[in-house]
Amino acid sequence: MAPRRRRGEGALPLSEHYGDLVRVALMEARPAGLQTKQLVAATRLSPSQVARRVRHLRDVGAAEHLTPIIWRRKDGYLFSDEPADWIAYEKQQFRLLLGRLTRMITGTLDPHLARYPDDEWAQLASAQLTGVRATLSQLSK
């Protein structure tokens, strides 16, 4: 009896294949982009599979120094050769991170410190995250 495969084992070739489907669809649309619905139609993948393959392509692209995939509301996902497009996308990602971090600080950490001002861990987290928050604020401008 052959050993049972765990979930996800052997998925690399399929992952690469699906990643290629997304990459080819985006390359064919170039210089325009494709919205998620258009990528779903072009690749016959589910929206979650498309999202996973985009993440996979970003990881592969970064490792191989390829053109990054960016996302814009009006264009969807696209390959752009313009550094200004990359910077705009990066700033938007920093704004998103800043918003999430700010909500975590104001919604969880600040009330924690208000109730237990001497909590060593909360003080450390607050001090560290203040610096991160300032950095993200500068990067998103």
Coordinates of N, CA, C and O in Angstrom, one line a residue:
M1 N 0.8 -1.2 0.0 CA 0.0 0.0 0.0 C 0.9 1.2 0.0 O 1.8 1.4 0.8
A2 N 0.6 2.2 -0.9 CA 1.4 3.4 -1.0 C 1.1 4.3 0.2 O 0.0 4.3 0.7
P3 N 2.1 5.0 0.7 CA 1.9 5.9 1.8 C 0.9 7.0 1.4 O 0.9 7.5 0.2
R4 N 0.1 7.5 2.3 CA -0.9 8.5 2.0 C -0.1 9.9 1.9 O 0.8 10.1 2.7
R5 N -0.6 10.6 1.0 CA 0.0 12.0 0.8 C -0.7 12.9 1.8 O -1.9 12.9 1.9
R6 N 0.0 13.8 2.3 CA -0.6 14.9 3.1 C -1.1 15.9 2.2 O -0.7 16.1 1.1
R7 N -2.1 16.7 2.7 CA -2.7 17.8 2.0 C -1.6 18.8 1.6 O -0.8 19.2 2.4
G8 N -1.5 19.1 0.4 CA -0.5 20.1 -0.1 C 0.7 19.5 -0.7 O 1.5 20.1 -1.4
E9 N 1.0 18.2 -0.3 CA 2.2 17.6 -0.9 C 1.9 17.4 -2.4 O 0.9 17.0 -2.8
G10 N 3.0 17.6 -3.1 CA 2.9 17.4 -4.6 C 2.2 18.6 -5.2 O 1.9 18.5 -6.4
A11 N 1.8 19.6 -4.5 CA 1.1 20.7 -5.1 C 2.0 21.7 -5.8 O 1.5 22.5 -6.6
L12 N 3.3 21.6 -5.7 CA 4.2 22.5 -6.3 C 4.0 22.6 -7.9 O 3.8 23.6 -8.4
P13 N 4.0 21.4 -8.5 CA 3.8 21.5 -10.0 C 2.5 22.2 -10.4 O 2.4 23.0 -11.3
L14 N 1.4 21.8 -9.7 CA 0.1 22.4 -9.9 C 0.1 23.9 -9.7 O -0.4 24.7 -10.4
S15 N 0.8 24.3 -8.6 CA 0.9 25.7 -8.2 C 1.7 26.5 -9.3 O 1.3 27.5 -9.7
E16 N 2.7 25.9 -9.8 CA 3.5 26.5 -10.9 C 2.6 26.6 -12.1 O 2.7 27.6 -12.8
H17 N 1.9 25.6 -12.4 CA 1.0 25.6 -13.6 C 0.0 26.7 -13.5 O -0.2 27.5 -14.4
Y18 N -0.7 26.7 -12.4 CA -1.7 27.8 -12.2 C -1.1 29.2 -12.2 O -1.6 30.1 -12.7
G19 N 0.1 29.3 -11.6 CA 0.8 30.5 -11.6 C 1.1 31.0 -13.0 O 1.0 32.1 -13.4
D20 N 1.5 30.0 -13.8 CA 1.8 30.3 -15.3 C 0.5 30.8 -16.0 O 0.6 31.6 -16.8
L21 N -0.6 30.2 -15.6 CA -1.9 30.6 -16.2 C -2.1 32.1 -15.9 O -2.5 32.9 -16.8
V22 N -1.9 32.5 -14.7 CA -2.1 33.9 -14.3 C -1.1 34.8 -15.0 O -1.4 35.8 -15.5
R23 N 0.2 34.3 -15.0 CA 1.2 35.1 -15.6 C 1.0 35.3 -17.1 O 1.1 36.5 -17.6
V24 N 0.6 34.3 -17.8 CA 0.4 34.4 -19.2 C -0.8 35.3 -19.5 O -0.8 36.2 -20.4
A25 N -1.9 35.2 -18.7 CA -3.0 36.1 -18.9 C -2.6 37.5 -18.7 O -3.1 38.4 -19.5
L26 N -1.8 37.8 -17.7 CA -1.4 39.2 -17.4 C -0.5 39.7 -18.5 O -0.5 40.9 -18.9
M27 N 0.4 38.8 -19.0 CA 1.3 39.2 -20.1 C 0.6 39.5 -21.4 O 0.9 40.4 -22.1
E28 N -0.5 38.7 -21.7 CA -1.3 38.9 -22.9 C -2.1 40.2 -22.8 O -2.3 40.9 -23.8
A29 N -2.4 40.6 -21.6 CA -3.2 41.9 -21.4 C -2.3 43.1 -21.4 O -2.8 44.2 -21.5
R30 N -1.0 42.9 -21.2 CA 0.0 44.0 -21.1 C -0.1 45.0 -22.2 O -0.2 44.5 -23.3
P31 N -0.1 46.2 -22.0 CA 0.2 47.0 -20.8 C -1.0 47.2 -19.9 O -0.8 47.7 -18.8
A32 N -2.2 46.8 -20.4 CA -3.4 46.9 -19.5 C -3.3 45.9 -18.4 O -2.5 45.0 -18.5
G33 N -4.2 46.0 -17.5 CA -4.3 45.0 -16.4 C -5.6 44.2 -16.5 O -6.4 44.4 -17.4
L34 N -5.7 43.3 -15.6 CA -7.0 42.5 -15.5 C -7.5 42.5 -14.1 O -6.8 42.3 -13.2
Q35 N -8.8 42.8 -14.0 CA -9.5 42.7 -12.7 C -9.6 41.2 -12.4 O -9.4 40.3 -13.2
T36 N -9.8 40.9 -11.1 CA -9.9 39.5 -10.6 C -10.9 38.7 -11.4 O -10.7 37.6 -11.9
K37 N -12.1 39.3 -11.7 CA -13.1 38.6 -12.5 C -12.6 38.2 -13.9 O -12.9 37.2 -14.4
Q38 N -11.8 39.1 -14.5 CA -11.2 38.9 -15.8 C -10.2 37.8 -15.7 O -10.1 36.9 -16.6
L39 N -9.4 37.8 -14.7 CA -8.4 36.7 -14.5 C -9.1 35.4 -14.2 O -8.6 34.3 -14.8
V40 N -10.2 35.4 -13.5 CA -10.9 34.1 -13.3 C -11.4 33.6 -14.6 O -11.3 32.4 -14.9
A41 N -12.0 34.5 -15.5 CA -12.5 34.1 -16.8 C -11.4 33.6 -17.7 O -11.5 32.6 -18.4
A42 N -10.2 34.3 -17.7 CA -9.1 33.9 -18.6 C -8.4 32.6 -18.1 O -7.9 31.9 -19.0
T43 N -8.4 32.3 -16.9 CA -7.6 31.2 -16.4 C -8.5 30.0 -16.0 O -8.0 28.9 -15.8
R44 N -9.8 30.3 -15.8 CA -10.8 29.3 -15.3 C -10.4 28.8 -13.9 O -10.7 27.7 -13.5
L45 N -9.8 29.7 -13.1 CA -9.5 29.4 -11.7 C -10.5 30.1 -10.9 O -11.2 31.0 -11.3
S46 N -10.7 29.7 -9.6 CA -11.6 30.4 -8.7 C -10.9 31.7 -8.3 O -9.7 31.9 -8.4
P47 N -11.7 32.6 -7.7 CA -11.1 33.9 -7.2 C -10.0 33.6 -6.2 O -8.9 34.3 -6.2
S48 N -10.2 32.7 -5.3 CA -9.2 32.4 -4.3 C -7.9 31.8 -4.9 O -6.8 32.1 -4.5
Q49 N -8.1 30.9 -5.9 CA -6.9 30.4 -6.6 C -6.2 31.5 -7.3 O -4.9 31.5 -7.3
V50 N -6.9 32.4 -8.0 CA -6.2 33.5 -8.6 C -5.4 34.3 -7.6 O -4.2 34.7 -7.8
A51 N -6.0 34.6 -6.5 CA -5.3 35.4 -5.4 C -4.0 34.7 -4.9 O -3.0 35.3 -4.8
R52 N -4.1 33.4 -4.7 CA -3.0 32.6 -4.3 C -1.9 32.6 -5.4 O -0.7 32.7 -5.1
R53 N -2.3 32.5 -6.6 CA -1.3 32.4 -7.7 C -0.6 33.8 -7.9 O 0.5 33.9 -8.2
V54 N -1.4 34.9 -7.7 CA -0.8 36.2 -7.7 C 0.3 36.3 -6.6 O 1.4 36.8 -6.9
R55 N -0.1 35.9 -5.4 CA 0.9 35.9 -4.3 C 2.2 35.0 -4.7 O 3.3 35.4 -4.4
H56 N 1.9 33.9 -5.3 CA 3.0 33.0 -5.7 C 3.9 33.7 -6.7 O 5.1 33.7 -6.6
L57 N 3.2 34.3 -7.7 CA 4.0 35.0 -8.7 C 4.8 36.2 -8.1 O 5.9 36.5 -8.6
R58 N 4.2 36.8 -7.1 CA 5.0 37.9 -6.5 C 6.2 37.4 -5.8 O 7.3 38.0 -5.9
D59 N 6.1 36.3 -5.1 CA 7.2 35.6 -4.5 C 8.3 35.2 -5.5 O 9.5 35.5 -5.3
V60 N 7.9 34.5 -6.5 CA 8.8 34.1 -7.6 C 9.4 35.3 -8.2 O 10.6 35.3 -8.5
G61 N 8.6 36.3 -8.6 CA 9.2 37.5 -9.2 C 10.2 38.2 -8.4 O 11.2 38.6 -8.9
A62 N 10.0 38.3 -7.1 CA 10.9 38.9 -6.2 C 12.2 38.1 -6.2 O 13.3 38.7 -6.2
A63 N 12.1 36.8 -6.1 CA 13.3 35.9 -6.0 C 14.1 36.0 -7.3 O 15.3 35.9 -7.3
E64 N 13.4 36.2 -8.4 CA 14.1 36.1 -9.7 C 14.3 37.5 -10.3 O 14.7 37.6 -11.5
H65 N 14.0 38.6 -9.5 CA 14.2 40.0 -10.0 C 13.4 40.3 -11.2 O 13.9 40.9 -12.1
L66 N 12.1 39.8 -11.3 CA 11.3 40.1 -12.4 C 10.4 41.3 -12.2 O 10.4 41.9 -11.1
T67 N 9.7 41.7 -13.2 CA 8.8 42.9 -13.1 C 7.7 42.6 -12.1 O 7.1 41.5 -12.1
P68 N 7.6 43.5 -11.1 CA 6.6 43.2 -10.1 C 5.1 43.3 -10.6 O 4.8 44.0 -11.5
I69 N 4.2 42.5 -9.9 CA 2.8 42.7 -10.2 C 2.3 43.7 -9.2 O 2.5 43.6 -8.0
I70 N 1.6 44.7 -9.8 CA 0.9 45.7 -8.9 C -0.6 45.6 -9.1 O -1.0 44.8 -10.0
W71 N -1.3 46.3 -8.3 CA -2.8 46.3 -8.4 C -3.2 47.7 -8.3 O -2.8 48.5 -7.4
R72 N -4.1 48.1 -9.2 CA -4.7 49.4 -9.2 C -6.2 49.2 -9.3 O -6.7 48.4 -10.1
R73 N -7.0 50.1 -8.6 CA -8.4 49.9 -8.6 C -9.0 49.9 -10.1 O -9.8 49.1 -10.4
K74 N -8.5 50.9 -10.9 CA -9.1 51.0 -12.2 C -8.6 49.9 -13.2 O -9.3 49.6 -14.1
D75 N -7.4 49.4 -13.0 CA -6.8 48.5 -13.9 C -6.8 47.0 -13.4 O -6.6 46.1 -14.2
G76 N -6.8 46.8 -12.2 CA -6.7 45.5 -11.6 C -5.2 45.1 -11.5 O -4.4 46.0 -11.3
Y77 N -4.9 43.8 -11.7 CA -3.5 43.3 -11.6 C -2.8 43.6 -12.9 O -3.4 43.4 -14.0
L78 N -1.6 44.0 -12.8 CA -0.8 44.2 -14.0 C 0.7 44.2 -13.8 O 1.1 44.4 -12.6
F79 N 1.4 43.9 -14.8 CA 2.9 44.1 -14.8 C 3.1 45.5 -15.3 O 2.6 45.9 -16.4
S80 N 3.9 46.3 -14.6 CA 4.3 47.6 -15.1 C 5.8 47.7 -15.0 O 6.4 47.3 -14.1
D81 N 6.3 48.4 -16.0 CA 7.8 48.7 -16.1 C 8.1 50.0 -15.5 O 9.3 50.4 -15.6
E82 N 7.1 50.7 -15.0 CA 7.3 52.1 -14.5 C 7.6 52.1 -13.0 O 6.7 51.8 -12.2
P83 N 8.7 52.6 -12.6 CA 9.0 52.7 -11.2 C 8.0 53.6 -10.4 O 7.7 53.3 -9.3
A84 N 7.4 54.6 -11.1 CA 6.4 55.4 -10.4 C 5.2 54.6 -10.1 O 4.6 54.8 -9.0
D85 N 4.8 53.6 -10.9 CA 3.7 52.7 -10.6 C 4.0 51.9 -9.4 O 3.2 51.6 -8.6
W86 N 5.2 51.4 -9.3 CA 5.7 50.5 -8.2 C 5.6 51.3 -6.9 O 5.1 50.8 -5.9
I87 N 6.1 52.6 -7.0 CA 6.1 53.4 -5.8 C 4.7 53.7 -5.3 O 4.4 53.6 -4.1
A88 N 3.8 54.0 -6.2 CA 2.4 54.3 -5.9 C 1.8 53.1 -5.2 O 1.1 53.2 -4.2
Y89 N 2.1 51.9 -5.8 CA 1.5 50.7 -5.2 C 2.1 50.4 -3.8 O 1.4 50.1 -2.9
E90 N 3.4 50.6 -3.7 CA 4.1 50.4 -2.4 C 3.5 51.3 -1.3 O 3.3 50.9 -0.2
K91 N 3.3 52.6 -1.7 CA 2.8 53.6 -0.7 C 1.4 53.2 -0.3 O 1.0 53.3 0.9
Q92 N 0.6 52.7 -1.2 CA -0.8 52.2 -0.9 C -0.7 51.1 0.1 O -1.5 51.0 1.0
Q93 N 0.2 50.1 -0.1 CA 0.4 49.0 0.8 C 0.8 49.5 2.2 O 0.3 49.0 3.2
F94 N 1.7 50.5 2.2 CA 2.1 51.0 3.5 C 0.9 51.7 4.2 O 0.8 51.6 5.4
R95 N 0.1 52.4 3.4 CA -1.1 53.0 4.0 C -2.1 52.0 4.6 O -2.6 52.2 5.7
L96 N -2.2 50.9 3.9 CA -3.1 49.8 4.4 C -2.5 49.2 5.7 O -3.2 49.0 6.7
L97 N -1.2 49.0 5.7 CA -0.6 48.5 7.0 C -0.7 49.4 8.1 O -0.9 49.1 9.3
L98 N -0.5 50.7 7.8 CA -0.6 51.8 8.8 C -2.0 51.8 9.4 O -2.2 51.9 10.6
G99 N -3.0 51.7 8.6 CA -4.4 51.6 9.1 C -4.7 50.4 10.0 O -5.3 50.6 11.0
R100 N -4.2 49.3 9.5 CA -4.4 48.1 10.4 C -3.7 48.2 11.7 O -4.2 47.8 12.8
L101 N -2.4 48.7 11.6 CA -1.6 48.8 12.9 C -2.3 49.8 13.8 O -2.4 49.6 15.0
T102 N -2.7 51.0 13.2 CA -3.3 52.0 14.1 C -4.6 51.5 14.7 O -4.8 51.7 16.0
R103 N -5.4 50.7 14.0 CA -6.6 50.1 14.6 C -6.3 49.1 15.7 O -7.0 49.1 16.7
M104 N -5.2 48.4 15.5 CA -4.8 47.4 16.6 C -4.3 48.2 17.8 O -4.7 47.8 18.9
I105 N -3.6 49.2 17.6 CA -3.1 50.0 18.7 C -4.2 50.7 19.5 O -4.3 50.5 20.7
T106 N -5.1 51.4 18.8 CA -6.1 52.1 19.4 C -7.2 51.2 20.0 O -7.9 51.6 21.0
G107 N -7.5 50.1 19.3 CA -8.6 49.2 19.7 C -8.2 48.2 20.7 O -9.0 47.6 21.4
T108 N -6.9 47.8 20.8 CA -6.5 46.7 21.7 C -5.4 47.2 22.7 O -5.5 47.0 23.9
L109 N -4.3 47.7 22.1 CA -3.2 48.0 23.0 C -3.4 49.2 23.9 O -3.1 49.1 25.1
D110 N -4.0 50.2 23.4 CA -4.3 51.4 24.3 C -5.2 51.0 25.4 O -4.9 51.4 26.6
P111 N -6.3 50.3 25.2 CA -7.2 49.9 26.3 C -6.5 49.0 27.3 O -6.7 49.1 28.5
H112 N -5.6 48.1 26.8 CA -4.8 47.3 27.6 C -3.9 48.1 28.6 O -3.9 47.9 29.8
L113 N -3.3 49.1 28.0 CA -2.4 50.0 28.8 C -3.3 50.8 29.8 O -2.8 51.1 30.9
A114 N -4.5 51.2 29.4 CA -5.3 52.0 30.2 C -5.7 51.2 31.5 O -5.8 51.7 32.6
R115 N -6.0 49.9 31.3 CA -6.4 49.1 32.4 C -5.2 48.6 33.2 O -5.3 48.4 34.4
Y116 N -4.1 48.3 32.6 CA -2.9 47.8 33.3 C -1.7 48.6 32.8 O -0.8 48.1 32.0
P117 N -1.5 49.8 33.3 CA -0.4 50.7 32.9 C 1.0 50.2 33.2 O 1.9 50.6 32.5
D118 N 1.1 49.3 34.2 CA 2.4 48.8 34.5 C 2.7 47.4 33.8 O 3.8 46.9 34.1
D119 N 1.9 47.0 32.9 CA 2.1 45.7 32.2 C 3.4 45.9 31.3 O 3.4 46.7 30.4
E120 N 4.4 45.2 31.6 CA 5.7 45.3 31.0 C 5.6 45.0 29.5 O 6.2 45.7 28.6
W121 N 4.8 43.9 29.1 CA 4.7 43.5 27.7 C 4.0 44.6 26.9 O 4.4 45.0 25.8
A122 N 2.9 45.1 27.5 CA 2.2 46.2 26.8 C 3.0 47.4 26.6 O 2.9 48.1 25.5
Q123 N 3.8 47.8 27.6 CA 4.7 48.9 27.4 C 5.7 48.7 26.3 O 6.0 49.6 25.5
L124 N 6.3 47.5 26.3 CA 7.3 47.2 25.3 C 6.6 47.3 23.9 O 7.2 47.9 23.0
A125 N 5.5 46.6 23.7 CA 4.8 46.6 22.5 C 4.4 48.0 22.0 O 4.6 48.4 20.9
S126 N 4.0 48.9 22.9 CA 3.6 50.2 22.6 C 4.8 51.0 22.2 O 4.8 51.8 21.2
A127 N 5.9 50.9 22.9 CA 7.2 51.6 22.5 C 7.6 51.2 21.1 O 8.0 52.0 20.3
Q128 N 7.6 49.9 20.9 CA 8.1 49.4 19.6 C 7.2 49.8 18.4 O 7.6 50.2 17.4
L129 N 5.9 49.7 18.7 CA 4.9 50.0 17.6 C 4.8 51.5 17.3 O 4.4 51.9 16.2
T130 N 5.2 52.3 18.3 CA 5.2 53.7 18.0 C 6.2 54.1 16.9 O 5.9 54.8 16.0
G131 N 7.3 53.4 17.0 CA 8.4 53.6 15.9 C 7.9 53.0 14.6 O 8.1 53.7 13.5
V132 N 7.3 51.9 14.6 CA 6.8 51.3 13.4 C 5.8 52.1 12.7 O 5.7 52.4 11.5
R133 N 4.9 52.6 13.6 CA 3.8 53.5 13.1 C 4.3 54.8 12.5 O 3.9 55.2 11.4
A134 N 5.3 55.4 13.1 CA 5.9 56.6 12.5 C 6.6 56.3 11.2 O 6.5 57.1 10.2
T135 N 7.3 55.1 11.1 CA 8.0 54.8 9.8 C 7.0 54.5 8.7 O 7.1 55.0 7.6
L136 N 5.9 53.8 9.0 CA 4.9 53.5 8.0 C 4.2 54.8 7.6 O 3.9 55.0 6.4
S137 N 4.0 55.7 8.5 CA 3.4 57.0 8.1 C 4.3 57.8 7.2 O 3.8 58.3 6.2
Q138 N 5.6 57.8 7.4 CA 6.5 58.5 6.5 C 6.6 57.8 5.1 O 6.6 58.4 4.1
L139 N 6.6 56.4 5.1 CA 6.7 55.7 3.9 C 5.4 55.8 3.0 O 5.5 55.7 1.8
S140 N 4.3 56.1 3.6 CA 3.1 56.1 2.9 C 2.8 57.5 2.3 O 1.8 57.7 1.5
K141 N 3.6 58.5 2.6 CA 3.4 59.9 2.1 C 4.0 60.0 0.7 O 4.9 59.4 0.3

